[in-house]
Coordinates of N, CA and C and ligand atoms in Angstrom, one line a residue:
X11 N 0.8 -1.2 0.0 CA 0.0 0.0 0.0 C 0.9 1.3 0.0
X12 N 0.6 2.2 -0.6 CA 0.8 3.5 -0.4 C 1.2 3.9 1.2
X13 N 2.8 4.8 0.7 CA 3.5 5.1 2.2 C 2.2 5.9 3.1
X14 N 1.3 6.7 2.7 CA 0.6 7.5 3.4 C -0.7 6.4 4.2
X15 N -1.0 5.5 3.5 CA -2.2 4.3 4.2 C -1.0 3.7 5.0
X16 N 0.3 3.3 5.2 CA 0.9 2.6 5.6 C 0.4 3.5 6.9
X17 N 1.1 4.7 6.8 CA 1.2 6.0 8.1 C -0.2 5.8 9.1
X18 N -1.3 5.6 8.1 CA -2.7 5.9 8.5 C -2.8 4.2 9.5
X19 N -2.4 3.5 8.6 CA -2.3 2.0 9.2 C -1.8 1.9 10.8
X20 N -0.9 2.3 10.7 CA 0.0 2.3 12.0 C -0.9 2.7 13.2
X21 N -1.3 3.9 12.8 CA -2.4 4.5 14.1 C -3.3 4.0 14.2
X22 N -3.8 3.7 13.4 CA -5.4 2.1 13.5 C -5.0 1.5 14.4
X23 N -4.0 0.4 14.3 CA -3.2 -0.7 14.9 C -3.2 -0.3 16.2
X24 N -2.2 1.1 16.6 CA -2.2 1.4 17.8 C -3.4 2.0 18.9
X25 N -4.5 2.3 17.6 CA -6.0 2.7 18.6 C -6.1 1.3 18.9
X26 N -6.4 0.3 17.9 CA -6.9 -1.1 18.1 C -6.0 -1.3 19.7
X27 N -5.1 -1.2 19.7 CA -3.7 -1.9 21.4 C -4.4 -0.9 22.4
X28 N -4.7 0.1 22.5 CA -4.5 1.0 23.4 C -5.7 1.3 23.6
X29 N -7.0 1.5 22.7 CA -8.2 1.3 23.2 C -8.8 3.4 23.7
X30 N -7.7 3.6 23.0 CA -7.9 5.6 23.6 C -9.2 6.0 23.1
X31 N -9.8 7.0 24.2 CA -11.6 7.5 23.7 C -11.4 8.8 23.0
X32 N -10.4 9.7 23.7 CA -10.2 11.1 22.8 C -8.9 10.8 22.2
X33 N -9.0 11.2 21.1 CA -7.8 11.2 19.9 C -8.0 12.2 19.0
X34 N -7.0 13.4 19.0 CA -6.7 14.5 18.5 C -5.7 14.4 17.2
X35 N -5.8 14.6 16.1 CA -4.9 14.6 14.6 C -4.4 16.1 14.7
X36 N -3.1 16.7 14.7 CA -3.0 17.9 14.5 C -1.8 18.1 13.0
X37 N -2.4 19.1 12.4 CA -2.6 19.0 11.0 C -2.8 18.1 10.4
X38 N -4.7 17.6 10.5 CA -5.4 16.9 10.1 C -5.5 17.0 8.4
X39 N -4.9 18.6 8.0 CA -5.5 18.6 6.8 C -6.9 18.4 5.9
X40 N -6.9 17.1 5.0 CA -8.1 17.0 4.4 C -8.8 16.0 5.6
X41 N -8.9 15.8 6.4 CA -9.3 14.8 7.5 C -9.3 13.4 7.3
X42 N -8.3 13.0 6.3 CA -8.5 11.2 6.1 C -8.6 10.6 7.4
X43 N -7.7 11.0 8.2 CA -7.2 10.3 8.9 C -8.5 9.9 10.0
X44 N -8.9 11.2 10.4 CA -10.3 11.0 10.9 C -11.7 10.6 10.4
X45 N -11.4 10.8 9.1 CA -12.8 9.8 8.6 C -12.3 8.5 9.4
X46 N -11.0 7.8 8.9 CA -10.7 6.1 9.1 C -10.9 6.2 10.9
X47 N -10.5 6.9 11.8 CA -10.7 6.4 12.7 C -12.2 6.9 13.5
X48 N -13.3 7.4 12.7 CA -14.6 7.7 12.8 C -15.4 6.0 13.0
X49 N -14.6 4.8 12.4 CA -14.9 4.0 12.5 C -14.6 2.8 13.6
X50 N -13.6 3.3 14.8 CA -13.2 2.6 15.9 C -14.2 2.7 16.8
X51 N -14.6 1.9 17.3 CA -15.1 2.3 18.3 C -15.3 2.6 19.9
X52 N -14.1 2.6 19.8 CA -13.6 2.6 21.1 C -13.5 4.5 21.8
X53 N -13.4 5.2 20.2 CA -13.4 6.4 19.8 C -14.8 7.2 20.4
X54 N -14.4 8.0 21.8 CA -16.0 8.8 21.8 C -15.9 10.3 21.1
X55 N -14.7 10.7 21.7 CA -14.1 12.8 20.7 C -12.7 12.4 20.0
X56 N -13.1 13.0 18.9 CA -12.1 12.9 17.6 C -12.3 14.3 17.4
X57 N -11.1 15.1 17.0 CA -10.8 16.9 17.0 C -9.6 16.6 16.3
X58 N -9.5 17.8 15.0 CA -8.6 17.9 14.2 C -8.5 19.3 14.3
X59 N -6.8 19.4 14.1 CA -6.7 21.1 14.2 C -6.1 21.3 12.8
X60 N -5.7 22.3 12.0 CA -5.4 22.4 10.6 C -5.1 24.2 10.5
X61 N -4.2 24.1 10.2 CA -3.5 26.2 9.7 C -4.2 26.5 8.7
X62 N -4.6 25.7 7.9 CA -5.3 25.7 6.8 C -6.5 25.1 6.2
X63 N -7.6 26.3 6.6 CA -9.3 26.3 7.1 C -9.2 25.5 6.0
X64 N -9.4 25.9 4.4 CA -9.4 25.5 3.3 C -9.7 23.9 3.0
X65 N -8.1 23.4 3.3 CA -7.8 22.0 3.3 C -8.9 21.4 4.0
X66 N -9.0 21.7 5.5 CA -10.0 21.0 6.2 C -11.5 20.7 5.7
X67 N -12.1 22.0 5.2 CA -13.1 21.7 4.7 C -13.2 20.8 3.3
X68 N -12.4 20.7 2.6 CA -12.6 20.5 1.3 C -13.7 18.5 1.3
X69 N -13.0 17.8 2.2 CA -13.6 16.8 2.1 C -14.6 16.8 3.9
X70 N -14.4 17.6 4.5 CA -15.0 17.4 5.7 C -17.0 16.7 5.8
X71 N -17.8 16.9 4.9 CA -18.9 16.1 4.4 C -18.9 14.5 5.3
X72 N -17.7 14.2 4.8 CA -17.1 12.9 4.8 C -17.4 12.5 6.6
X73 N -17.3 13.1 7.1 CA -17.4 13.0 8.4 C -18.4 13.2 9.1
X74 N -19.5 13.6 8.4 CA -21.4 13.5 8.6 C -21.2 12.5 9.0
X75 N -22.6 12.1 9.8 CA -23.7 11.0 9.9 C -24.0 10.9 8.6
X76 N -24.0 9.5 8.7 CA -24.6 8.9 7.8 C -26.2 8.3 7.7
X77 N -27.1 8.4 6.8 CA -28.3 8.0 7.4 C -28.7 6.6 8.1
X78 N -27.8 5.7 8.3 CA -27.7 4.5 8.7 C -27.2 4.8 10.1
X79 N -26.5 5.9 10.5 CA -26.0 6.3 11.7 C -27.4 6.6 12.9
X80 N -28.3 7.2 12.1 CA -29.6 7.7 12.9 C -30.4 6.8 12.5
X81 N -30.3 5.9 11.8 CA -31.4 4.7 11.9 C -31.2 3.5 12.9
X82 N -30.2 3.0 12.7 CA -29.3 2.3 14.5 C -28.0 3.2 15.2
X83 N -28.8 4.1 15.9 CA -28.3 4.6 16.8 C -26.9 3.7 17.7
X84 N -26.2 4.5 17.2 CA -24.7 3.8 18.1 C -24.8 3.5 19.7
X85 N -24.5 2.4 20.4 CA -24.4 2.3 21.3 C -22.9 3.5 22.4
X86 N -22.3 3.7 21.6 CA -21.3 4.7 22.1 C -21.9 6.0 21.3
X87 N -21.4 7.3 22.2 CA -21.4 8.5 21.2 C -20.2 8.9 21.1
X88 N -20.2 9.9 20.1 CA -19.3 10.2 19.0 C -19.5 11.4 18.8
X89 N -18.3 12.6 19.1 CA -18.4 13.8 18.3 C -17.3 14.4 17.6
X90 N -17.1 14.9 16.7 CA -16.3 15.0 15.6 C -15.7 16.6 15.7
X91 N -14.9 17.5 16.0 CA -15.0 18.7 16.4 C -13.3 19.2 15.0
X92 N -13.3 20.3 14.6 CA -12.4 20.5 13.8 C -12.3 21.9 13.8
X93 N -11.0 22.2 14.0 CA -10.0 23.6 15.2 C -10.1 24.3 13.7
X94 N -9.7 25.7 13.4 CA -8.5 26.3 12.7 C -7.8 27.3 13.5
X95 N -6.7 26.4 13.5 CA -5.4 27.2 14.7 C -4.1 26.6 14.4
X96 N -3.0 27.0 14.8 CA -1.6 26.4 14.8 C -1.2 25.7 16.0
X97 N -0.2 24.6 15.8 CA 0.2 24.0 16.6 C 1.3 24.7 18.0
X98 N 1.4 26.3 17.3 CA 2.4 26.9 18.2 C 1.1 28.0 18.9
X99 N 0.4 27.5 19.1 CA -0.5 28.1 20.1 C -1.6 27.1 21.1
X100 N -1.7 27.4 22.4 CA -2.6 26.8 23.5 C -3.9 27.2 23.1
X101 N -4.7 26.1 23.6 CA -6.0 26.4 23.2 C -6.5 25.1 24.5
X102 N -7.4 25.3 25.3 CA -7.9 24.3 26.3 C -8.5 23.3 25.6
X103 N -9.2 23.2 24.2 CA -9.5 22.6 24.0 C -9.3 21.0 23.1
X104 N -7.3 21.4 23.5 CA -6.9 19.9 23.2 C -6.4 19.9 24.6
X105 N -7.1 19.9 25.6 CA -6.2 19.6 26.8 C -6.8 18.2 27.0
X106 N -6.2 17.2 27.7 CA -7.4 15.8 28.3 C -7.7 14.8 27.2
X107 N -6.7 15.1 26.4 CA -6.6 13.7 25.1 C -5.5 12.5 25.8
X108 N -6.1 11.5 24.9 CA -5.7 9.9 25.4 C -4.5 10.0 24.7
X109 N -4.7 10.3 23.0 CA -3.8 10.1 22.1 C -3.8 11.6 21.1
X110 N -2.5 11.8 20.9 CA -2.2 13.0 20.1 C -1.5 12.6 18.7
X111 N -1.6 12.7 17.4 CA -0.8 12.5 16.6 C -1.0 13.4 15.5
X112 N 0.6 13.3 15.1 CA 1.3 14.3 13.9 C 2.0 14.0 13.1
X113 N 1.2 13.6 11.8 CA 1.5 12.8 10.9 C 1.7 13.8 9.8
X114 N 3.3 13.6 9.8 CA 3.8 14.5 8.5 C 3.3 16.0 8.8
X115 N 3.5 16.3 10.0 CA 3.6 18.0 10.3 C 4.9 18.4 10.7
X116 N 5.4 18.0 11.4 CA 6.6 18.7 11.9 C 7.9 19.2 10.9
X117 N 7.8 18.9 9.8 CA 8.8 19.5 8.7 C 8.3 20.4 8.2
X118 N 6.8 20.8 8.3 CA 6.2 21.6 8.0 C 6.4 22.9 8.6
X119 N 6.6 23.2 9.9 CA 6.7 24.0 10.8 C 7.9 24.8 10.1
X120 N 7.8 26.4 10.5 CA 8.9 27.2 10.5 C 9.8 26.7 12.0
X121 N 10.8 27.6 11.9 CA 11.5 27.2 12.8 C 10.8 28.3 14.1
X122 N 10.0 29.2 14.0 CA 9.7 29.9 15.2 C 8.1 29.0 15.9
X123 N 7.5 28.2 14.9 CA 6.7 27.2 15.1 C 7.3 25.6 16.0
X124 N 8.4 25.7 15.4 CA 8.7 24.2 15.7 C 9.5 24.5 17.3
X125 N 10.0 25.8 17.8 CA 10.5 26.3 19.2 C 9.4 26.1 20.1
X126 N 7.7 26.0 19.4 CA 6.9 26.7 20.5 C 6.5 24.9 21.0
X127 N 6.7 24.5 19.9 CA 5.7 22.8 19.6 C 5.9 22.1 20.8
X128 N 7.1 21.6 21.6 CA 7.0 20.9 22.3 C 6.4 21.5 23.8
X129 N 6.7 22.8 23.8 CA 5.8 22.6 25.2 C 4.2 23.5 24.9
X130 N 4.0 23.7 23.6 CA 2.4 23.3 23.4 C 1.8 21.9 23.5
X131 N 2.7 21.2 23.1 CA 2.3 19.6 22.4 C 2.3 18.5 24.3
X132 N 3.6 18.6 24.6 CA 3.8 17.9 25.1 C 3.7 18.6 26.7
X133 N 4.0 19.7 27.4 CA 3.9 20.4 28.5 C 2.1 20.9 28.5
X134 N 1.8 21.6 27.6 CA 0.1 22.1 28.2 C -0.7 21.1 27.0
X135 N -0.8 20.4 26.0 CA -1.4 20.1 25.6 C -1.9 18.2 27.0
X136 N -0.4 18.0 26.8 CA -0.2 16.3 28.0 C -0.7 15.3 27.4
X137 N -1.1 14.7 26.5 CA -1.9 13.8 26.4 C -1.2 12.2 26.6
X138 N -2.0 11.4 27.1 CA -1.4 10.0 27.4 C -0.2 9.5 26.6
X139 N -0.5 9.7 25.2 CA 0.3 9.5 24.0 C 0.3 10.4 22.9
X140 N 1.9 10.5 22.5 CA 1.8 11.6 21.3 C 2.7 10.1 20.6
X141 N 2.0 10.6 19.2 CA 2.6 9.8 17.6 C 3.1 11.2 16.8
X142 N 4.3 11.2 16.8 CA 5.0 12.1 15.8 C 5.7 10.7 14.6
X143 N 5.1 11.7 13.0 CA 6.0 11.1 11.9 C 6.9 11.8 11.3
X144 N 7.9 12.1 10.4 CA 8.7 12.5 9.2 C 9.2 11.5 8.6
X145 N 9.6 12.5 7.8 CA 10.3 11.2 6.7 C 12.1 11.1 7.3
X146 N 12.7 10.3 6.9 CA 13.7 9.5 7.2 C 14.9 10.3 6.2
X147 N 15.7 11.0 6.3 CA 16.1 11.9 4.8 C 16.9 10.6 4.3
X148 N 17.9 10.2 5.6 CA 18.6 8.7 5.2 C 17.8 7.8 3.6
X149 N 16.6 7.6 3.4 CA 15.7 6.9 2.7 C 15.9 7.6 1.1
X150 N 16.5 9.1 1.5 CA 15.7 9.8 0.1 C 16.7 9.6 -0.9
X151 N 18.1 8.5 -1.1 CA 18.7 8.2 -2.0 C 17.9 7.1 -2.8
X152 N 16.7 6.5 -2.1 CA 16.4 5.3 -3.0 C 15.2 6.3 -3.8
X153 N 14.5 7.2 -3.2 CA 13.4 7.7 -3.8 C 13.5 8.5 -5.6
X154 N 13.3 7.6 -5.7 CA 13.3 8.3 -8.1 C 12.9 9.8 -7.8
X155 N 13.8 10.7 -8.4 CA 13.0 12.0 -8.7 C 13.7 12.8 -7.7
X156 N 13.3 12.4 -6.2 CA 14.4 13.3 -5.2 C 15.8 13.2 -4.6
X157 N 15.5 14.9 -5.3 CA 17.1 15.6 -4.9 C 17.4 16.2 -4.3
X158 N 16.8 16.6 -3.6 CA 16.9 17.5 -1.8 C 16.0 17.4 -1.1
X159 N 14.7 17.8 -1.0 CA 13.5 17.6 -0.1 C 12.6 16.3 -0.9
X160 N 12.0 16.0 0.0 CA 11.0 15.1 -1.0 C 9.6 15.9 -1.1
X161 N 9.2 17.0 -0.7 CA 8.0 18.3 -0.9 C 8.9 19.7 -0.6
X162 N 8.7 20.4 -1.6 CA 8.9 21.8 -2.0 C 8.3 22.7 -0.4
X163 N 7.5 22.3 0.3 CA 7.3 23.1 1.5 C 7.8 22.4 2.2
X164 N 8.6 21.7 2.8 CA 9.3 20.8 4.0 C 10.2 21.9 4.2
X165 N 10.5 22.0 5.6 CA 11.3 22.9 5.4 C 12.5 22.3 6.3
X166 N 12.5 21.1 6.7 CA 14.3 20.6 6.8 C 13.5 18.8 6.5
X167 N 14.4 18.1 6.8 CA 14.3 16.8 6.4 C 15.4 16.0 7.5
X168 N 14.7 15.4 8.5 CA 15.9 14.8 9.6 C 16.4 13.4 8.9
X169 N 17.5 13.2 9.5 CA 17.9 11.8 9.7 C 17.5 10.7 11.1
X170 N 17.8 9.8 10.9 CA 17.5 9.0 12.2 C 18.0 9.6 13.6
X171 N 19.6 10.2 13.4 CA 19.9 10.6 14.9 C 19.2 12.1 14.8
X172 N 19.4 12.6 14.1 CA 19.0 14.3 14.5 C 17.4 14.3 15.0
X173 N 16.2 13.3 14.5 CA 15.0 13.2 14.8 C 14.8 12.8 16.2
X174 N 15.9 11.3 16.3 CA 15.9 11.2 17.9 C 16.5 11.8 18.6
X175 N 17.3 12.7 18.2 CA 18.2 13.2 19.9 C 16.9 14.7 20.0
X176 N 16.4 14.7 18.9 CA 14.9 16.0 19.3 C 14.2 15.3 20.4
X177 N 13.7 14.5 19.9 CA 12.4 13.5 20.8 C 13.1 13.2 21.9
X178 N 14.1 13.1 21.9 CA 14.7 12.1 23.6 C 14.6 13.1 24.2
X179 N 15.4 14.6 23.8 CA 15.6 15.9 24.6 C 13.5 16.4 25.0
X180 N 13.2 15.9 24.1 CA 11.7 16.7 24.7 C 10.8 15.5 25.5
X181 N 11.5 13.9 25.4 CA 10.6 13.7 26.6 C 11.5 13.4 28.1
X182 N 12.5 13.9 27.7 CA 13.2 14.3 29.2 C 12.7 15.4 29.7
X183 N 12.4 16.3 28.9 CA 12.1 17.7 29.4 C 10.6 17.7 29.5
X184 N 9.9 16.6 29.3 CA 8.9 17.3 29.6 C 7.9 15.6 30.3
X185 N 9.0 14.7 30.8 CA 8.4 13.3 31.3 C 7.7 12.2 30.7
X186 N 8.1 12.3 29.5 CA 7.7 11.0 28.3 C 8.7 9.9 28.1
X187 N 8.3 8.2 28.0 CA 9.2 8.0 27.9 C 8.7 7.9 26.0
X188 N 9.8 7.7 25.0 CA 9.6 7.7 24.0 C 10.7 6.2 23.1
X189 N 9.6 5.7 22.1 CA 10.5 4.6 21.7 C 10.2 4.6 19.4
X190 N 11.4 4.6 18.8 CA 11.5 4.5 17.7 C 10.8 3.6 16.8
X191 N 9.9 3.8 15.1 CA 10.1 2.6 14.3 C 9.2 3.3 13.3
X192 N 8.9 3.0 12.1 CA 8.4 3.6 11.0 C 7.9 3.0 10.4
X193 N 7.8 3.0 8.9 CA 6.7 2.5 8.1 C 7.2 2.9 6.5
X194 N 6.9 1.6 5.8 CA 8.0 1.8 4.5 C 9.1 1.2 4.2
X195 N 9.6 0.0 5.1 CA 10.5 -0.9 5.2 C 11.8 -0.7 3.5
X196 N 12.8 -0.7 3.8 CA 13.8 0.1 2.6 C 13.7 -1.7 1.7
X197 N 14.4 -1.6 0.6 CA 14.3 -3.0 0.0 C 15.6 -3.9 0.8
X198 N 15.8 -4.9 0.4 CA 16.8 -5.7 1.0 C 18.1 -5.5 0.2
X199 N 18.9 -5.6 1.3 CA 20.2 -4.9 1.2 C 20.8 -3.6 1.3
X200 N 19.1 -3.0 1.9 CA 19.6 -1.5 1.7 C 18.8 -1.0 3.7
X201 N 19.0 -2.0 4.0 CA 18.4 -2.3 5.3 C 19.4 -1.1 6.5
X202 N 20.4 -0.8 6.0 CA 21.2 0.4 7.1 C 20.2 1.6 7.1
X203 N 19.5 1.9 5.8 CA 18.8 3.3 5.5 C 17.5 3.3 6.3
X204 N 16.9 2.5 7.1 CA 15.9 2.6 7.8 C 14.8 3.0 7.4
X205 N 13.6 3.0 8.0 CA 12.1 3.2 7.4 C 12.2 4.3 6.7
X206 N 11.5 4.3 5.4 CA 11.3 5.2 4.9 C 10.6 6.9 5.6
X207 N 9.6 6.3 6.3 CA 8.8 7.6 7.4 C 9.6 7.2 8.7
X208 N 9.6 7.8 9.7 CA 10.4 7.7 11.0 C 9.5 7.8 11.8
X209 N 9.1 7.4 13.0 CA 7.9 7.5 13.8 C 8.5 7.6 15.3
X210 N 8.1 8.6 15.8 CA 8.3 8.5 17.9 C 7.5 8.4 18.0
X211 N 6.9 7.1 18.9 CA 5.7 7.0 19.9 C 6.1 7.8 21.4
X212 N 5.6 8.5 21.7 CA 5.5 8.8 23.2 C 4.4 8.5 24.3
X213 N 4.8 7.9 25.5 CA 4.1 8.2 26.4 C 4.0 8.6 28.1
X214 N 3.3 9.2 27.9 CA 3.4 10.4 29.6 C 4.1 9.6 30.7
X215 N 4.8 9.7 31.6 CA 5.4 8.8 32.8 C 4.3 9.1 33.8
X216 N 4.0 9.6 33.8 CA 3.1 10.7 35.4 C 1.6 10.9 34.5
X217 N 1.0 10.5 36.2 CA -0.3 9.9 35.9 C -1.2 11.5 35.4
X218 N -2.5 11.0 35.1 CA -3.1 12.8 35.1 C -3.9 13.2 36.2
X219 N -3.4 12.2 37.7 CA -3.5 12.8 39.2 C -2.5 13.7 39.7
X220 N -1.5 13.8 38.9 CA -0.5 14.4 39.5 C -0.5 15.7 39.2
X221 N 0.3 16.7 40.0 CA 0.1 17.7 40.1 C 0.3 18.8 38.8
X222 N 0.7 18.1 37.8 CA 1.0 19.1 36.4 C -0.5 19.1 35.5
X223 N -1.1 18.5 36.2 CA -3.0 19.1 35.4 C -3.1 20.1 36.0
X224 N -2.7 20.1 37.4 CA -3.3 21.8 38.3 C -2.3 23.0 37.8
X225 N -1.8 23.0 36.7 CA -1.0 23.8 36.3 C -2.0 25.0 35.6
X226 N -1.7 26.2 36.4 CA -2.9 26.7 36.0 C -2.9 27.2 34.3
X227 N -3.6 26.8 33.7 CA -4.2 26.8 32.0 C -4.8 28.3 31.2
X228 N -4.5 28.7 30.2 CA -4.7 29.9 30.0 C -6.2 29.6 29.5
X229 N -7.8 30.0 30.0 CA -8.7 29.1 29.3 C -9.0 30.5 28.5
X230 N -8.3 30.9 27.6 CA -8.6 32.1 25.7 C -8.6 30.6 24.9
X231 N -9.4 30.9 24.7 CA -9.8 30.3 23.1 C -8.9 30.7 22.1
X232 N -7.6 30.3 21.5 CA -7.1 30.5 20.4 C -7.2 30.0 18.9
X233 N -8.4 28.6 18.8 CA -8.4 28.2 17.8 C -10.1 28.6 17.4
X234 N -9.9 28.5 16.0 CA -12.0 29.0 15.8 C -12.2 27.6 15.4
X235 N -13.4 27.2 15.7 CA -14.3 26.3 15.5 C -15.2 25.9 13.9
X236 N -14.6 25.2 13.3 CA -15.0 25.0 11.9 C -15.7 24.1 12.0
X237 N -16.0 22.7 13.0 CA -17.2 22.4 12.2 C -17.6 21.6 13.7
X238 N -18.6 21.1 14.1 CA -18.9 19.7 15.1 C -19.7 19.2 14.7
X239 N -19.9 17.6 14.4 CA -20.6 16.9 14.4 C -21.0 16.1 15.5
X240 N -21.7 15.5 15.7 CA -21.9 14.5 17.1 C -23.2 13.0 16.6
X241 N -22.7 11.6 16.7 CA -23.5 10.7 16.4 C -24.1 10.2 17.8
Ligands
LIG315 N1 -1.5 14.8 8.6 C1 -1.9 14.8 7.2 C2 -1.4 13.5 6.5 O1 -0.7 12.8 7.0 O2 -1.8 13.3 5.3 C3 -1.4 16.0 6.5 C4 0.0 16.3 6.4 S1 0.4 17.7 5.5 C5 1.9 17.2 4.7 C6 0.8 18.9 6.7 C7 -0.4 19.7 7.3 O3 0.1 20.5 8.4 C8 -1.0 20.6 6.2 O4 -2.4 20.3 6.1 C9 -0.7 22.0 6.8 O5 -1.7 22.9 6.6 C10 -0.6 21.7 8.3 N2 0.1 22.7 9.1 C11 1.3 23.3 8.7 N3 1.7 24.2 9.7 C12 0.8 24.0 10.7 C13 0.6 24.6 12.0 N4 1.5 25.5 12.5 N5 -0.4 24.3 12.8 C14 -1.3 23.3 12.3 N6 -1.2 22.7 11.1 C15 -0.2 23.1 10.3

């Protein structure tokens, strides 16, 4: 399958292990990712944030009820909520998520965005688990066609150690432990280059009794509200 269903795959897998009820996509973009996990059920709030209202809406429909939804009413509820805001700003209303993930955002970031990310993401946002992806730059000698970035807006491209010595330094600093692995397996014999996408799983050390929820929270609203649905 396609490296981007592989990406999408991975987080299925890991709702399926982990069983999380709120799960946040930040730069959700066109919302695939949340259509596919509209269908877990283990899922009760699903929120996508996106810099870019446009993108969001373009397929958002997708994420209606369906008339089959109000004919057998779900045994669980379900509400579907979609931000427009950036990841370098607090907003209360990703606070109290199970699972956080950022799939192919972080090379996206300017560099005064990517200063603010970890302790929006990881310090006030907290959630049980963050999923960060990029791509692997190590990988991009096999890729036909690329010769420096593999997207014209990326604006760096890590290798294996520069991606992890980021992630280790921010779940030291901020009490996660974090562990390595990706998606896109390189062909054989070329197995030094490592996954094509790069993936940190994170998860919180310290429970959410402990004293860093009482941290007092700025509650301004920084992101506008594009759409809610609720089944
Ligand atoms: N996660 C999706 C996927 O895997 O297909 C989309 C990835 S796309 C390559 C990166 C997305 O991040 C874009 O939709 C872009 O608008 C969004 N983005 C860029 N900077 C952002 C920011 N500061 N805050 C929130 N989203 C941002």
């Amino acid at each position: 399958p396609p490296l981007y269903k592989q990406r999408y795959q991975f987080i299925k897998d890991l709702v399926g292990k982990y069983k999380p009820k709120k799960v946040a996509d930040l730069g959700c973009a066109d919302c695939t990712l949340l259509w596919m996990l509209k269908f877990c059920s283990c899922i009760e709030v699903l929120a996508g944030l996106d810099i870019c209202e446009n993108v969001m809406k373009e397929k958002m429909h997708r994420l209606s009820p369906l008339p089959g939804d109000y004919l057998q009413p779900a045994e669980r509820s379900l509400t579907i909520t979609l931000h427009h805001g950036s990841v370098a700003h607090k907003d209360p209303c990703m606070c109290g998520f199970d699972l956080i993930t950022c799939i192919e955002l972080i090379e996206h970031l300017e560099e005064s965005e990517l200063e603010k990310f970890p302790e929006v993401v990881f310090g006030f946002m907290a959630p049980t688990m963050v999923v960060i992806t990029t791509p692997n730059s190590e990988f991009n000698p096999l890729l036909p066609g690329v010769t420096f970035f593999r997207h014209p807006d990326h604006k760096f491209e890590w290798n294996r150690a520069e991606f992890q010595s980021w992630a280790l330094s921010i779940a030291r600093c901020y009490d996660y432990s974090v562990e390595f692995t990706g998606v896109g397996p390189p062909p054989t014999g070329m197995e030094h280059v490592g996954f094509c996408t790069q993936i940190g799983v994170f998860v919180r050390k310290y429970s959410q009794t402990s004293e860093s929820v009482h941290f007092e929270k700025p509650t301004k609203a920084a992101y506008k509200t594009v759409s809610i649905v609720s089944f």
